[in-house]
Short mmCIF file of C-alpha atoms in Angstrom, two decimals:
data_model
loop_
_atom_site.label_atom_id
_atom_site.label_comp_id
_atom_site.label_asym_id
_atom_site.label_seq_id
_atom_site.Cartn_x
_atom_site.Cartn_y
_atom_site.Cartn_z
CA MET A 184 -64.11 11.93 -42.20
CA SER A 185 -60.54 13.19 -42.68
CA HIS A 186 -57.61 11.46 -44.34
CA TYR A 187 -54.02 11.83 -43.11
CA ASN A 188 -50.73 10.54 -44.47
CA ILE A 189 -49.62 9.67 -40.92
CA ILE A 190 -51.70 9.26 -37.78
CA SER A 191 -50.22 8.76 -34.33
CA ILE A 192 -52.42 7.28 -31.62
CA GLY A 193 -50.88 8.80 -28.50
CA GLY A 194 -49.25 12.16 -27.93
CA ASP A 195 -46.53 11.77 -25.35
CA ALA A 196 -42.85 10.93 -25.87
CA ALA A 197 -43.15 8.23 -28.54
CA GLY A 198 -46.19 9.64 -30.34
CA MET A 199 -45.03 13.24 -30.54
CA GLY A 200 -41.49 12.11 -31.33
CA ALA A 201 -42.83 10.16 -34.28
CA ALA A 202 -44.96 13.05 -35.52
CA SER A 203 -42.14 15.57 -35.13
CA GLN A 204 -39.56 13.45 -36.94
CA ALA A 205 -41.95 12.76 -39.79
CA ARG A 206 -42.59 16.48 -40.14
CA ARG A 207 -38.85 17.27 -40.24
CA VAL A 208 -38.44 14.83 -43.11
CA ASP A 209 -41.45 15.98 -45.14
CA ARG A 210 -43.04 19.42 -44.85
CA ASP A 211 -45.94 18.54 -47.12
CA ILE A 212 -47.51 15.37 -45.68
CA SER A 213 -50.55 15.59 -43.42
CA ILE A 214 -50.04 14.40 -39.83
CA ALA A 215 -52.55 13.99 -37.00
CA VAL A 216 -52.19 12.98 -33.37
CA PHE A 217 -55.02 11.66 -31.20
CA GLU A 218 -54.34 11.82 -27.46
CA LYS A 219 -56.70 10.54 -24.78
CA THR A 220 -55.53 12.95 -22.06
CA GLU A 221 -55.37 16.75 -22.05
CA PHE A 222 -51.58 17.09 -22.45
CA VAL A 223 -49.03 16.17 -25.11
CA SER A 224 -45.24 16.03 -25.12
CA TYR A 225 -44.45 16.27 -21.42
CA ALA A 226 -41.68 14.95 -19.18
CA ALA A 227 -43.43 12.38 -17.01
CA CYS A 228 -40.19 11.57 -15.18
CA GLY A 229 -40.15 15.11 -13.80
CA MET A 230 -43.44 14.76 -11.94
CA PRO A 231 -41.96 13.78 -8.54
CA TYR A 232 -39.99 17.03 -8.64
CA MET A 233 -43.11 19.00 -9.48
CA ILE A 234 -44.82 17.42 -6.46
CA SER A 235 -41.86 18.38 -4.23
CA ASN A 236 -42.00 21.92 -5.67
CA ASP A 237 -38.46 21.70 -7.05
CA VAL A 238 -40.27 22.36 -10.34
CA THR A 239 -42.61 25.20 -9.42
CA ASP A 240 -44.62 25.40 -12.66
CA TYR A 241 -45.97 22.21 -14.25
CA ARG A 242 -45.75 23.87 -17.65
CA SER A 243 -41.97 23.54 -17.40
CA LEU A 244 -42.49 19.81 -17.89
CA ILE A 245 -44.18 20.33 -21.25
CA ALA A 246 -41.43 20.00 -23.85
CA ILE A 247 -43.29 21.63 -26.74
CA ASP A 248 -46.55 23.54 -26.43
CA ARG A 249 -49.64 22.10 -28.12
CA ASP A 250 -50.19 25.32 -30.07
CA GLU A 251 -46.65 25.18 -31.44
CA PHE A 252 -47.30 21.71 -32.83
CA ILE A 253 -50.48 22.97 -34.48
CA ASN A 254 -49.38 26.40 -35.74
CA LYS A 255 -45.66 26.00 -36.45
CA ARG A 256 -45.27 22.31 -37.19
CA LYS A 257 -48.66 21.92 -38.87
CA ILE A 258 -49.52 18.79 -36.92
CA ALA A 259 -53.20 18.34 -36.10
CA ILE A 260 -53.35 17.75 -32.33
CA ASN A 261 -56.55 16.27 -30.90
CA THR A 262 -56.48 16.05 -27.10
CA LEU A 263 -59.14 14.49 -24.88
CA THR A 264 -59.83 12.26 -27.86
CA GLU A 265 -59.92 8.49 -27.48
CA VAL A 266 -59.38 6.03 -30.31
CA THR A 267 -61.94 3.31 -29.71
CA GLU A 268 -61.50 1.11 -32.79
CA VAL A 269 -58.98 0.51 -35.56
CA ASP A 270 -59.79 -1.22 -38.86
CA PHE A 271 -56.42 -2.27 -40.25
CA GLN A 272 -57.88 -3.57 -43.50
CA LYS A 273 -59.66 -0.31 -44.32
CA LYS A 274 -56.88 1.78 -42.75
CA SER A 275 -59.40 3.68 -40.67
CA LEU A 276 -59.92 4.45 -37.02
CA THR A 277 -62.84 5.61 -34.92
CA VAL A 278 -62.36 8.36 -32.33
CA LYS A 279 -64.57 9.67 -29.57
CA SER A 280 -64.43 13.20 -28.17
CA ASN A 281 -67.08 15.09 -26.20
CA ASP A 282 -69.62 12.34 -26.94
CA LYS A 283 -68.96 12.86 -30.66
CA THR A 284 -67.73 9.98 -32.81
CA GLU A 285 -65.69 10.41 -36.00
CA THR A 286 -63.82 8.19 -38.44
CA HIS A 287 -60.44 9.03 -40.00
CA THR A 288 -58.27 7.19 -42.51
CA TRP A 289 -54.51 6.94 -42.85
CA ASP A 290 -51.64 5.82 -45.06
CA LYS A 291 -49.27 5.07 -42.18
CA LEU A 292 -50.20 4.50 -38.54
CA VAL A 293 -48.07 4.85 -35.40
CA ILE A 294 -49.47 3.29 -32.21
CA ALA A 295 -47.97 5.06 -29.19
CA THR A 296 -50.64 4.63 -26.53
CA GLY A 297 -48.23 4.14 -23.62
CA ALA A 298 -49.11 2.25 -20.47
CA SER A 299 -51.40 2.65 -17.47
CA ALA A 300 -50.62 2.20 -13.80
CA THR A 301 -51.93 -1.07 -12.42
CA ARG A 302 -54.16 -1.11 -9.35
CA PRO A 303 -54.02 -4.34 -7.33
CA PRO A 304 -57.41 -5.92 -6.45
CA ILE A 305 -57.49 -4.64 -2.88
CA PRO A 306 -60.94 -4.03 -1.33
CA GLY A 307 -61.29 -0.25 -0.98
CA ILE A 308 -58.69 0.59 -3.66
CA GLU A 309 -61.21 2.93 -5.33
CA ASN A 310 -61.67 5.09 -2.22
CA GLU A 311 -61.25 8.84 -2.54
CA GLY A 312 -57.72 9.92 -1.69
CA ILE A 313 -55.99 7.02 -3.47
CA PHE A 314 -53.82 8.03 -6.42
CA VAL A 315 -51.51 6.60 -9.05
CA LEU A 316 -48.75 8.52 -10.82
CA ARG A 317 -48.54 7.90 -14.53
CA THR A 318 -49.85 10.94 -16.42
CA LEU A 319 -49.34 14.65 -15.92
CA ARG A 320 -52.97 14.88 -14.78
CA ASP A 321 -52.15 12.28 -12.09
CA GLY A 322 -49.24 14.43 -10.94
CA LEU A 323 -51.35 17.57 -10.84
CA ASP A 324 -54.09 15.80 -8.89
CA ILE A 325 -51.55 14.70 -6.26
CA LYS A 326 -49.96 18.14 -6.10
CA ASN A 327 -53.36 19.83 -5.74
CA PHE A 328 -54.36 17.43 -2.99
CA VAL A 329 -51.20 18.21 -1.02
CA VAL A 330 -51.67 21.97 -1.45
CA GLU A 331 -55.38 22.00 -0.62
CA SER A 332 -55.51 19.36 2.14
CA ASN A 333 -52.17 20.03 3.86
CA PRO A 334 -51.75 16.35 4.83
CA ASP A 335 -49.37 15.29 7.57
CA SER A 336 -48.47 11.91 6.07
CA VAL A 337 -48.70 9.65 3.03
CA ILE A 338 -48.68 5.90 2.42
CA LEU A 339 -46.79 4.65 -0.63
CA ILE A 340 -47.77 1.17 -1.80
CA GLY A 341 -44.94 -0.48 -3.75
CA GLY A 342 -41.19 -0.22 -3.35
CA GLY A 343 -40.16 0.46 -6.94
CA PHE A 344 -38.55 3.51 -8.51
CA ILE A 345 -41.65 5.72 -8.44
CA SER A 346 -42.25 5.22 -4.72
CA LEU A 347 -38.56 5.70 -3.94
CA GLU A 348 -38.45 9.00 -5.82
CA LEU A 349 -41.72 10.13 -4.25
CA SER A 350 -40.33 9.38 -0.80
CA GLU A 351 -37.87 12.22 -1.25
CA SER A 352 -40.60 14.48 -2.66
CA PHE A 353 -42.79 14.07 0.40
CA ILE A 354 -39.90 14.26 2.86
CA LYS A 355 -39.10 17.68 1.37
CA ALA A 356 -42.76 18.64 1.80
CA GLY A 357 -42.53 17.77 5.50
CA LEU A 358 -44.78 14.69 5.36
CA LYS A 359 -44.36 11.47 7.28
CA VAL A 360 -43.75 8.75 4.68
CA ILE A 361 -44.91 5.16 5.19
CA LEU A 362 -43.73 2.82 2.42
CA VAL A 363 -45.40 -0.59 2.21
CA GLU A 364 -43.88 -3.32 0.05
CA LYS A 365 -44.90 -6.98 -0.33
CA MET A 366 -41.32 -8.14 -1.02
CA GLU A 367 -38.58 -8.46 1.60
CA SER A 368 -36.93 -5.26 0.38
CA VAL A 369 -37.55 -2.19 -1.73
CA ALA A 370 -35.96 -1.85 -5.19
CA SER A 371 -36.53 -5.54 -5.92
CA LEU A 372 -34.73 -5.32 -9.28
CA MET A 373 -31.44 -4.38 -7.59
CA SER A 374 -28.85 -6.57 -5.89
CA PRO A 375 -29.12 -7.12 -2.11
CA GLU A 376 -26.20 -4.81 -1.26
CA ILE A 377 -27.80 -1.97 -3.21
CA GLN A 378 -31.20 -2.63 -1.64
CA GLU A 379 -29.69 -2.52 1.83
CA THR A 380 -28.01 0.83 1.19
CA ILE A 381 -31.26 2.31 -0.13
CA MET A 382 -33.21 1.09 2.89
CA GLU A 383 -30.62 2.52 5.28
CA GLU A 384 -30.92 5.89 3.52
CA LEU A 385 -34.72 5.90 3.72
CA LYS A 386 -34.75 4.92 7.39
CA GLY A 387 -32.19 7.60 8.11
CA LYS A 388 -34.53 10.16 6.56
CA GLY A 389 -37.42 9.05 8.74
CA VAL A 390 -39.30 6.83 6.29
CA GLU A 391 -41.26 4.03 7.94
CA LEU A 392 -40.49 0.93 5.87
CA VAL A 393 -42.98 -1.93 6.03
CA THR A 394 -41.69 -4.87 3.98
CA SER A 395 -42.97 -8.43 3.51
CA ALA A 396 -46.46 -6.99 3.95
CA SER A 397 -49.71 -8.40 2.63
CA ILE A 398 -52.51 -5.83 2.23
CA SER A 399 -56.05 -7.02 2.94
CA GLU A 400 -58.14 -3.85 2.80
CA ILE A 401 -58.23 -0.07 2.63
CA LYS A 402 -60.86 1.55 4.86
CA LYS A 403 -62.08 5.12 4.76
CA ASP A 404 -61.95 6.75 8.21
CA GLY A 405 -63.28 10.30 7.93
CA ASN A 406 -60.66 12.32 6.07
CA ARG A 407 -58.07 9.57 6.46
CA LEU A 408 -57.44 6.08 5.11
CA ASN A 409 -56.57 2.93 7.03
CA LEU A 410 -54.34 0.47 5.19
CA VAL A 411 -54.95 -2.93 6.77
CA THR A 412 -52.03 -5.37 6.45
CA ASP A 413 -50.68 -8.45 8.20
CA ARG A 414 -47.97 -6.17 9.59
CA GLY A 415 -50.45 -3.79 11.21
CA VAL A 416 -52.81 -0.97 10.28
CA PHE A 417 -51.31 2.21 8.84
CA ASN A 418 -53.11 5.52 8.61
CA ALA A 419 -52.69 8.59 6.38
CA PRO A 420 -54.84 11.15 4.56
CA PHE A 421 -53.85 9.77 1.14
CA ILE A 422 -52.22 6.82 -0.57
CA ILE A 423 -50.23 6.51 -3.80
CA VAL A 424 -50.19 3.10 -5.50
CA SER A 425 -47.12 2.24 -7.57
CA THR A 426 -47.27 -1.47 -8.31
CA GLY A 427 -46.43 -1.64 -12.00
CA ALA A 428 -47.75 -0.74 -15.42
CA ARG A 429 -49.57 -2.47 -18.26
CA PRO A 430 -49.59 -1.55 -21.97
CA ASN A 431 -52.59 0.41 -23.24
CA THR A 432 -53.46 -2.11 -25.93
CA GLY A 433 -56.81 -3.46 -24.75
CA PHE A 434 -58.75 -1.74 -27.54
CA LEU A 435 -56.61 -3.68 -30.05
CA LYS A 436 -56.95 -7.15 -28.52
CA ASN A 437 -59.18 -8.52 -31.31
CA SER A 438 -56.99 -7.13 -34.09
CA PRO A 439 -54.50 -9.06 -36.25
CA LEU A 440 -51.59 -7.43 -34.42
CA LYS A 441 -49.13 -9.77 -32.70
CA PHE A 442 -48.59 -9.27 -28.97
CA HIS A 443 -45.98 -10.10 -26.34
CA LYS A 444 -47.08 -12.03 -23.24
CA SER A 445 -47.09 -8.69 -21.39
CA GLY A 446 -49.76 -7.35 -23.73
CA ALA A 447 -47.29 -5.09 -25.54
CA ILE A 448 -47.28 -4.96 -29.35
CA LEU A 449 -44.47 -6.94 -30.95
CA ILE A 450 -42.26 -4.77 -33.17
CA ASP A 451 -38.91 -5.12 -34.91
CA GLU A 452 -35.87 -2.83 -34.92
CA TYR A 453 -37.66 -0.55 -37.39
CA SER A 454 -40.64 -0.12 -35.00
CA GLN A 455 -42.66 -2.06 -37.57
CA THR A 456 -45.49 -4.35 -36.43
CA ASN A 457 -46.56 -7.49 -38.28
CA ILE A 458 -49.03 -5.35 -40.29
CA PRO A 459 -47.61 -3.33 -43.21
CA ASP A 460 -47.63 0.47 -42.72
CA VAL A 461 -48.37 0.08 -39.00
CA TYR A 462 -45.71 1.01 -36.45
CA ALA A 463 -45.66 0.98 -32.65
CA ALA A 464 -43.41 2.68 -30.12
CA GLY A 465 -42.99 3.38 -26.42
CA ASP A 466 -44.62 1.77 -23.41
CA CYS A 467 -47.21 -0.08 -25.50
CA ALA A 468 -44.52 -1.90 -27.51
CA THR A 469 -41.72 -4.41 -27.04
CA VAL A 470 -38.01 -3.83 -27.49
CA LYS A 471 -35.22 -6.24 -28.35
CA ASN A 472 -33.17 -7.19 -25.30
CA LEU A 473 -29.55 -6.87 -26.47
CA ILE A 474 -28.32 -9.41 -23.92
CA THR A 475 -30.72 -12.24 -24.74
CA GLY A 476 -31.77 -11.25 -28.25
CA GLU A 477 -35.39 -11.78 -27.21
CA ASP A 478 -38.38 -9.45 -27.43
CA ASP A 479 -38.85 -7.86 -24.03
CA TYR A 480 -41.07 -5.30 -22.32
CA MET A 481 -39.14 -2.34 -20.87
CA PRO A 482 -41.47 0.63 -20.39
CA MET A 483 -38.89 3.41 -20.11
CA ALA A 484 -38.74 7.02 -21.31
CA THR A 485 -35.42 6.57 -23.11
CA THR A 486 -36.73 3.61 -25.11
CA ALA A 487 -39.97 5.43 -25.94
CA ASN A 488 -38.15 8.46 -27.33
CA LYS A 489 -35.85 6.35 -29.50
CA GLN A 490 -38.59 4.08 -30.82
CA GLY A 491 -40.84 7.07 -31.53
CA ARG A 492 -38.12 8.74 -33.56
CA VAL A 493 -37.53 5.59 -35.61
CA ALA A 494 -41.27 5.01 -36.13
CA GLY A 495 -41.79 8.55 -37.41
CA LEU A 496 -38.81 8.44 -39.75
CA GLN A 497 -39.81 5.04 -41.09
CA ALA A 498 -43.39 6.21 -41.64
CA ALA A 499 -42.06 9.24 -43.51
CA GLY A 500 -39.95 7.07 -45.81
CA VAL A 501 -36.50 7.06 -44.12
CA LYS A 502 -35.97 3.31 -44.29
CA THR A 503 -32.37 3.33 -43.04
CA GLU A 504 -33.31 4.35 -39.49
CA LEU A 505 -33.43 1.61 -36.86
CA TYR A 506 -33.14 1.02 -33.11
CA LYS A 507 -31.36 -2.24 -32.38
CA GLY A 508 -32.55 -2.66 -28.80
CA ALA A 509 -32.01 -1.89 -25.14
CA ILE A 510 -30.48 -3.25 -21.96
CA GLY A 511 -32.72 -1.47 -19.46
CA THR A 512 -30.37 1.28 -18.26
CA GLN A 513 -32.01 3.36 -15.55
CA MET A 514 -31.10 5.71 -12.73
CA MET A 515 -32.87 7.44 -9.87
CA LYS A 516 -32.28 9.74 -6.93
CA VAL A 517 -33.28 8.56 -3.47
CA CYS A 518 -32.77 11.46 -1.05
CA ASP A 519 -28.97 11.89 -0.91
CA LEU A 520 -28.25 8.74 -2.89
CA GLU A 521 -27.85 8.25 -6.63
CA VAL A 522 -28.75 4.76 -7.84
CA ALA A 523 -28.30 3.24 -11.29
CA LYS A 524 -28.55 -0.11 -13.01
CA THR A 525 -27.90 -1.44 -16.50
CA GLY A 526 -28.23 -4.88 -18.05
CA PHE A 527 -28.42 -7.97 -15.85
CA ASN A 528 -27.44 -8.63 -12.27
CA LYS A 529 -27.08 -12.15 -10.90
CA ASN A 530 -30.82 -12.56 -10.29
CA ASP A 531 -31.68 -11.39 -13.82
CA ALA A 532 -29.10 -13.71 -15.33
CA SER A 533 -30.37 -16.66 -13.33
CA ARG A 534 -33.89 -16.19 -14.69
CA HIS A 535 -32.45 -16.49 -18.20
CA GLY A 536 -30.22 -19.45 -17.42
CA ILE A 537 -26.98 -17.46 -17.73
CA GLU A 538 -24.13 -18.37 -15.38
CA VAL A 539 -22.32 -15.30 -14.10
CA THR A 540 -19.88 -14.01 -11.53
CA ASP A 541 -20.31 -10.68 -9.79
CA ASP A 542 -18.49 -8.53 -7.27
CA LEU A 543 -18.92 -5.26 -5.40
CA THR A 544 -16.18 -2.62 -5.32
CA VAL A 545 -16.12 0.44 -3.05
CA TRP A 546 -14.05 3.31 -4.44
CA LYS A 547 -13.88 7.12 -4.48
CA SER A 548 -15.70 9.53 -6.82
CA ARG A 549 -12.66 11.80 -7.16
CA ALA A 550 -9.02 11.78 -6.13
CA GLY A 551 -8.95 10.92 -2.43
CA TYR A 552 -7.34 14.22 -1.45
CA CYS A 553 -10.18 16.25 -3.03
CA PRO A 554 -12.53 17.48 -0.25
CA ALA A 555 -15.61 16.71 -2.40
CA SER A 556 -14.64 13.07 -2.95
CA ARG A 557 -17.35 10.60 -1.90
CA PRO A 558 -17.55 6.79 -1.73
CA ILE A 559 -19.11 4.93 -4.65
CA LYS A 560 -20.20 1.31 -4.77
CA VAL A 561 -19.91 -0.41 -8.16
CA LYS A 562 -21.15 -3.92 -8.79
CA LEU A 563 -20.35 -5.63 -12.10
CA THR A 564 -21.88 -8.81 -13.52
CA ILE A 565 -19.73 -10.92 -15.86
CA ARG A 566 -20.71 -13.93 -17.97
CA ALA A 567 -18.85 -17.05 -16.85
CA ASP A 568 -18.50 -18.50 -20.35
CA ASN A 569 -16.99 -15.58 -22.29
CA ARG A 570 -16.08 -12.99 -19.63
CA LYS A 571 -18.32 -10.36 -21.22
CA VAL A 572 -19.75 -7.59 -19.07
CA ILE A 573 -23.53 -8.00 -19.05
CA GLY A 574 -24.56 -5.63 -16.29
CA GLY A 575 -23.72 -3.28 -13.50
CA GLU A 576 -25.13 -1.34 -10.58
CA ILE A 577 -23.90 1.84 -8.94
CA ILE A 578 -24.88 3.63 -5.75
CA GLY A 579 -23.34 6.68 -4.13
CA SER A 580 -23.28 10.45 -4.55
CA ASP A 581 -21.24 13.12 -6.35
CA PHE A 582 -22.74 12.24 -9.78
CA ALA A 583 -22.20 8.54 -9.14
CA ALA A 584 -25.20 7.51 -11.25
CA LEU A 585 -23.75 8.97 -14.44
CA ARG A 586 -20.96 6.39 -14.37
CA ILE A 587 -23.53 3.73 -15.28
CA ASN A 588 -23.25 4.98 -18.86
CA THR A 589 -19.71 3.59 -19.08
CA ILE A 590 -20.98 0.15 -18.09
CA ALA A 591 -23.95 0.47 -20.48
CA ALA A 592 -21.54 1.19 -23.33
CA ALA A 593 -19.41 -1.81 -22.36
CA VAL A 594 -22.44 -4.12 -22.30
CA THR A 595 -23.76 -2.82 -25.62
CA ALA A 596 -20.35 -3.15 -27.28
CA GLY A 597 -19.87 -6.69 -26.00
CA MET A 598 -16.71 -5.82 -24.08
CA THR A 599 -15.03 -8.37 -21.85
CA VAL A 600 -14.16 -7.43 -18.32
CA GLU A 601 -10.50 -7.36 -19.40
CA ASP A 602 -11.38 -4.78 -22.09
CA LEU A 603 -13.18 -2.64 -19.53
CA ALA A 604 -10.36 -2.97 -16.99
CA TYR A 605 -8.00 -1.03 -19.26
CA LEU A 606 -10.48 1.34 -20.91
CA ASP A 607 -8.85 4.71 -21.58
CA ALA A 608 -11.14 6.70 -19.32
CA GLY A 609 -10.46 10.36 -18.60
CA TYR A 610 -8.77 11.55 -15.43
CA ALA A 611 -8.46 14.78 -13.51
CA PRO A 612 -8.53 14.97 -9.70
CA PRO A 613 -11.70 17.15 -9.51
CA PHE A 614 -13.61 14.60 -11.63
CA SER A 615 -12.20 11.14 -10.97
CA PRO A 616 -9.38 9.19 -9.35
CA VAL A 617 -6.66 8.06 -11.72
CA TRP A 618 -8.38 4.67 -11.57
CA ASP A 619 -12.05 5.41 -12.27
CA PRO A 620 -14.44 3.46 -9.99
CA VAL A 621 -15.86 1.47 -12.93
CA ILE A 622 -12.39 0.63 -14.23
CA MET A 623 -11.30 -0.37 -10.74
CA ALA A 624 -14.33 -2.64 -10.39
CA ALA A 625 -13.34 -4.39 -13.62
CA GLN A 626 -9.73 -4.73 -12.43
CA GLY A 627 -11.00 -6.87 -9.56
CA PHE A 628 -12.05 -9.61 -11.98
CA ILE A 629 -8.64 -10.06 -13.62
CA LYS A 630 -6.88 -13.28 -12.62
CA ARG A 631 -3.16 -12.69 -12.48
CA VAL A 632 -1.02 -15.83 -12.58
CA LYS A 633 2.77 -15.65 -12.67
CA SER A 634 4.13 -17.58 -15.62
#
């Protein structure tokens, strides 16, 4: 048995962020990390680009080497080690590694176990050649399969961000891409105009889109797989399933911890759980939604990094650190398109009973006379009662996605659309028109009445 001042269960973004921040604050405390997989501190969002070979060495995705954590930062790293039980009263946990079981005790605990990819209950889903993409090992398994098997095609189940990014990866690799989605469109979290533009881009790149599809079975056919749906049978050497994620909290279900309906651990702005000296962060935890003020589940890398930092600082005694919440800002690249979203669109607002107005503006990325100028679509969502900006979506090229950060700042600051319409944004012809696309979108909401 070993005792540590701080233990982190989980060694990716949130867990290693917590351990690193605690070490920066106090060089003398003992810190241990227990990670179920073989890797710690890696950029999971970079895996599609490793699969496409844009990132040629997977080690480039590892932010800090395991040995550096151990030798330079004096953090005990235990990989391929699973925490099977936690006794919150005794402040102890049981770990299993190589069929060996040990018990360790702690003063402060950070739970950063992340989330796992969900697999829908489809007959044949466990067949060889069916993958998910959540961990670095998942990414390496997919990459190795492509290199060793030289497949001619792939089926992607699910039309969310992972499948959309992987579409580009496999197009670059010369594979035929078949994307199967149960909804009427891909990118179901986006507004219809954005969805339509994404689908046009994918079709233009040769992707076979199969929407409104119900899958009944996956059959093995030699070295290939048959995906049986009500829209037909589709065949490929391998399949990647991307249908959502669930928090890795099952081993804690009988504990006194409080949970969100999603299964995520409920925490406050200090990453504190309902149990003293126990913190949680990342994809296994909730975050405050800054628009509704409610606890929400947003499994995102940006949130994980921020919560992990706060959890580690709090555990090390820095009680002033906090993370107020998130609005779900995200961006992705789909072939030649850049797509981004922040806050609520009309569908999101409707689910929360918020009345809104929205509008789509098409503008230019730079001054119109600049040869590199490209069209950008900006859609803003405005509350009907107080005119505050509560969301936005952007699609285009020429660094279009980065402009979502302006809208994210406006939502977070509680700006009205009138505030945003006259924001003092920067201007130079190589970077932006004199009226920035986001500012121009806000201008469209102003009602001008002659007095």
